[in-house]
GROMACS .gro file of C-alpha atoms in nm:
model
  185
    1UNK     CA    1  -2.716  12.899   5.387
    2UNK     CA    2  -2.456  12.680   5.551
    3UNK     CA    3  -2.269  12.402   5.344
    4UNK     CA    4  -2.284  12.001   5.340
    5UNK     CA    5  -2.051  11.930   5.550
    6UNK     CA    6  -1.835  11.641   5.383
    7UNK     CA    7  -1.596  11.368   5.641
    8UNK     CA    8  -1.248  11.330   5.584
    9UNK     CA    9  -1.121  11.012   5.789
   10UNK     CA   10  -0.832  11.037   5.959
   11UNK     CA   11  -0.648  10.663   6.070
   12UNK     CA   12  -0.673  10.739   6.433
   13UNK     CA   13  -1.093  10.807   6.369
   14UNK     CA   14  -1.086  10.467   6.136
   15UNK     CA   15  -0.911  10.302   6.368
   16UNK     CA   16  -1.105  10.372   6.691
   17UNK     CA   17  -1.401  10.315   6.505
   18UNK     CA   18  -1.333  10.001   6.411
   19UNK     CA   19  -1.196   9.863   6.701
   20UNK     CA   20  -1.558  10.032   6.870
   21UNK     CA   21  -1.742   9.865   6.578
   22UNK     CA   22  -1.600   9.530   6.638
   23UNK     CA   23  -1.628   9.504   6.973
   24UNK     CA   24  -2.050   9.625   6.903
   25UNK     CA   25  -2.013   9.338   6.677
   26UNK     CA   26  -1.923   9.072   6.934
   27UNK     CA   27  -2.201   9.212   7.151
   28UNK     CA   28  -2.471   9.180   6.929
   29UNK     CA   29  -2.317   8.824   6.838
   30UNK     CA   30  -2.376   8.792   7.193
   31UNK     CA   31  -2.704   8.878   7.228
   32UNK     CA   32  -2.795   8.684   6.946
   33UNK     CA   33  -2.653   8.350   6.997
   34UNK     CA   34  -2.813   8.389   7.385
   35UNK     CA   35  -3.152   8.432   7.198
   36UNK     CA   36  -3.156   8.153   6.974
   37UNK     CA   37  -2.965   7.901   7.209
   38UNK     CA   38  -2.644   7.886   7.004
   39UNK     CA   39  -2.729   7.488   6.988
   40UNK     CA   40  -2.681   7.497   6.552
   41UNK     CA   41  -2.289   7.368   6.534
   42UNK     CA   42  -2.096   7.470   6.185
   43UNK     CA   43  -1.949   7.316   5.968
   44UNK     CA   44  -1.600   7.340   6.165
   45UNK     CA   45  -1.804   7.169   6.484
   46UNK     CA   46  -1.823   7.508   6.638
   47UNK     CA   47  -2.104   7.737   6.668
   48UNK     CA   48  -2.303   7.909   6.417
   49UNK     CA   49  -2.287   8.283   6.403
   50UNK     CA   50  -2.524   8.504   6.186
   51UNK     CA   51  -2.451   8.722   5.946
   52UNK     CA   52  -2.367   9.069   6.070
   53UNK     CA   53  -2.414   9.349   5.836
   54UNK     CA   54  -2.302   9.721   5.877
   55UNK     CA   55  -2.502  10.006   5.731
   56UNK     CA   56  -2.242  10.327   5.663
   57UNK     CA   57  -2.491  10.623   5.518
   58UNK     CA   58  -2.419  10.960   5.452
   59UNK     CA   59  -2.127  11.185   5.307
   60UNK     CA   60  -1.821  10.978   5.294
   61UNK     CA   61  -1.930  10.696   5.340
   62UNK     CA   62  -1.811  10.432   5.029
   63UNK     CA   63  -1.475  10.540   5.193
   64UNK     CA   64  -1.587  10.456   5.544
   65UNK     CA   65  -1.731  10.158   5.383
   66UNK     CA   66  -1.372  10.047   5.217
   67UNK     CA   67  -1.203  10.101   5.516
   68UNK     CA   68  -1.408   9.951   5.788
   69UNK     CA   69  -1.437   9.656   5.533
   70UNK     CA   70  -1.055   9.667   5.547
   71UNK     CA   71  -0.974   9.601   5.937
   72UNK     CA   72  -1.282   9.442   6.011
   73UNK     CA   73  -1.174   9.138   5.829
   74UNK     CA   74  -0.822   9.190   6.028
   75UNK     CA   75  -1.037   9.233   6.355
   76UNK     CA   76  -1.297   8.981   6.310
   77UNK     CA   77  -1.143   8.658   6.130
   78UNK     CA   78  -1.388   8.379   5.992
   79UNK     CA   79  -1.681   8.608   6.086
   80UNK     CA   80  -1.940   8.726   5.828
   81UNK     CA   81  -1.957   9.084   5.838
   82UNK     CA   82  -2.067   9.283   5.535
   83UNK     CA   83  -2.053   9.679   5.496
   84UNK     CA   84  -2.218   9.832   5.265
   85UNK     CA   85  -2.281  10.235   5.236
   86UNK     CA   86  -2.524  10.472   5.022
   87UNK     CA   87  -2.640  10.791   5.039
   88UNK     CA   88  -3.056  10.754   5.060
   89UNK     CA   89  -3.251  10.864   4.756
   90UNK     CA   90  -3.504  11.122   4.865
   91UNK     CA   91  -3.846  10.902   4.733
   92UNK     CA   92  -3.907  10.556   4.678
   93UNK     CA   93  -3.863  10.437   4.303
   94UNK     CA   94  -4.105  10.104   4.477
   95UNK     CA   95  -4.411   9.984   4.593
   96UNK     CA   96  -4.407   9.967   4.930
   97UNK     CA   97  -4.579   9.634   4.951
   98UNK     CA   98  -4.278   9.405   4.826
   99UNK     CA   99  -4.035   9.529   5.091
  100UNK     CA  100  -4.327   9.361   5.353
  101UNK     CA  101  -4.367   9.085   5.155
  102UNK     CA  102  -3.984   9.043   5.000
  103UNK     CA  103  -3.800   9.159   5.312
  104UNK     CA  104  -3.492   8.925   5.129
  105UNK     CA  105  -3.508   9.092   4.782
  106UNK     CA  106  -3.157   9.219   4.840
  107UNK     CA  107  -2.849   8.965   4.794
  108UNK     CA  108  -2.506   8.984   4.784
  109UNK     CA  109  -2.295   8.970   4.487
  110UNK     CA  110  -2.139   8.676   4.596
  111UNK     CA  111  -1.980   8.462   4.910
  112UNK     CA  112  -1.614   8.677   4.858
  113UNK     CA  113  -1.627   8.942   5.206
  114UNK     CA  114  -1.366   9.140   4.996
  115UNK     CA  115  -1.633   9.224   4.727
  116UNK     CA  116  -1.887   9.482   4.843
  117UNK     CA  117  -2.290   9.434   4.768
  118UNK     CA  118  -2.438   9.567   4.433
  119UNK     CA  119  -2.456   9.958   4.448
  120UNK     CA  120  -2.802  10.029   4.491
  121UNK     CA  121  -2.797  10.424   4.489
  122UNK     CA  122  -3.211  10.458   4.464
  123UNK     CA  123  -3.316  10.307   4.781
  124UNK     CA  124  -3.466  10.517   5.054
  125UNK     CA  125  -3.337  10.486   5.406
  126UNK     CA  126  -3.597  10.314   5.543
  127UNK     CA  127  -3.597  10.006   5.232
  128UNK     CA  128  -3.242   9.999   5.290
  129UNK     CA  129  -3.299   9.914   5.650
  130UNK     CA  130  -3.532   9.671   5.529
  131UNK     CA  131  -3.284   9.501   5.257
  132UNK     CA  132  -2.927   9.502   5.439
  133UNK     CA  133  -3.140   9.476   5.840
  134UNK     CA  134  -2.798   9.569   5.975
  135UNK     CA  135  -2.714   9.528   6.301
  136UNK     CA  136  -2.518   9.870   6.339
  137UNK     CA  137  -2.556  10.182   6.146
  138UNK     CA  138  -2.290  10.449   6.098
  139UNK     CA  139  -2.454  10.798   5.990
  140UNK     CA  140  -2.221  11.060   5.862
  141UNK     CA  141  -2.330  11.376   5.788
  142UNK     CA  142  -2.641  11.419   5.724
  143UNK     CA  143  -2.796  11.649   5.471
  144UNK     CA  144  -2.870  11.954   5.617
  145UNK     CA  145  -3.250  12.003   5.823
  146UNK     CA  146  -3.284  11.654   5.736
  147UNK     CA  147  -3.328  11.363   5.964
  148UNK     CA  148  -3.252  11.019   5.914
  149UNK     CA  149  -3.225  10.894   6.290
  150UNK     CA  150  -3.605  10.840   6.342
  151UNK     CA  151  -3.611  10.610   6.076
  152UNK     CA  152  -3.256  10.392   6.208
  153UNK     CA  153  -3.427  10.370   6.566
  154UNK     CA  154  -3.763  10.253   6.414
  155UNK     CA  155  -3.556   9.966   6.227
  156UNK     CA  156  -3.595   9.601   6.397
  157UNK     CA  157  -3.281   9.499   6.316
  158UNK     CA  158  -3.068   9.795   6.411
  159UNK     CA  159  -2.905   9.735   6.791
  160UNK     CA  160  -2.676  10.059   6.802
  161UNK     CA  161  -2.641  10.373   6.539
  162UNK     CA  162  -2.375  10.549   6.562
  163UNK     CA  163  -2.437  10.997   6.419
  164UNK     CA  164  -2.153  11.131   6.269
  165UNK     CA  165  -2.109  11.523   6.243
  166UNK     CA  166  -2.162  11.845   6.395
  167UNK     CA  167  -2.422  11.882   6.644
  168UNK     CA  168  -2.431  12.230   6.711
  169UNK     CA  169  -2.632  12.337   6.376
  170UNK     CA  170  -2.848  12.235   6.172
  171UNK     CA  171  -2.562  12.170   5.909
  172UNK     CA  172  -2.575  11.818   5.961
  173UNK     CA  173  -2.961  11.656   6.017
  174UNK     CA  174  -3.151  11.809   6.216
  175UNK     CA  175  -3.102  12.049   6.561
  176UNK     CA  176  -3.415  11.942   6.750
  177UNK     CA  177  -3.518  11.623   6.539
  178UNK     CA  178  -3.159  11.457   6.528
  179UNK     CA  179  -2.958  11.633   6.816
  180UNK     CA  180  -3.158  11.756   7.094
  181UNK     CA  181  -3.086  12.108   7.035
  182UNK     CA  182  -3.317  12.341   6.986
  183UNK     CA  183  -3.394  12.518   6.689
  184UNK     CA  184  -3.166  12.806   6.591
  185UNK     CA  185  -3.386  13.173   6.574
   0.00000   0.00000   0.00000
């Protein structure tokens, strides 16, 4: 059986991947203020802008989480965007039915962008979709024959994901399921 494969971030990756993460940022900033009319002014007389949250899941990913954090700030001044990461517990701990009818059980610790959200390390995938509803999801890794992509594109809030790993095996998600590839013999 093949290993978990494991990330190791290099600054040129972080880099490029945060400049392409801010700049997915703006777009979906786009999109939404086009959507709602951007007529709400803030408190500085300019527009409002939503809150844009960034889901990092997957092996390595409370680093990717401190560095994106990092730059972003650099990158996107006097916007709120919050990263979080986890690694998705296998089963639910929950009943189903508060995540339909407490879709904002989730908060932040508190207004400070430098301080990252409370870990929650027993969520599934799919009620972390439903807590953070990020607008972009980084996937690193995956475990191996497992994937977590159908549930990311099934998420309402999710414009772009972005998978992370080899895609020639089924060392990281899926072949078929997650890649495209079909399954090895």
């Amino acid at each position: 059986e093949e290993p978990i494969r494991h990330v190791l971030w290099s600054s040129e990756f972080i880099r490029e991947l945060s400049t392409y993460t801010s700049e997915a940022l703006q777009a979906a900033d786009h999109i939404a203020g086009a959507a709602v009319g951007r007529a709400a002014a803030g408190p500085d007389g300019g527009s409002t802008r939503e809150t844009m949250a960034v889901l990092c899941v997957g092996s390595g990913s409370s680093r990717l989480q401190l560095y994106l954090g990092h730059i972003l700030s650099r990158l996107l001044p006097g916007w709120d965007v919050r990263v979080v990461s986890m690694v998705p517990a296998k089963e639910s701990k929950r009943d189903a039915r508060l995540f339909d009818e407490e879709t904002t059980a989730f908060s932040w610790p508190s207004a400070d962008l430098s301080q990252p959200p409370l870990a929650r390390d027993d969520l599934t995938l799919w009620e972390a979709l439903r807590l953070y509803r990020p607008r972009l999801v980084l996937c690193t890794a995956m475990p191996p024959r497992v994937d977590w992509s159908k549930h990311i594109r099934e998420s309402r809030s999710v414009l772009e994901y972005l998978l992370i790993g080899p895609t020639d095996s089924d060392r990281s998600g899926d072949a078929n399921l997650t890649w495209g590839r079909a399954a090895a013999w």
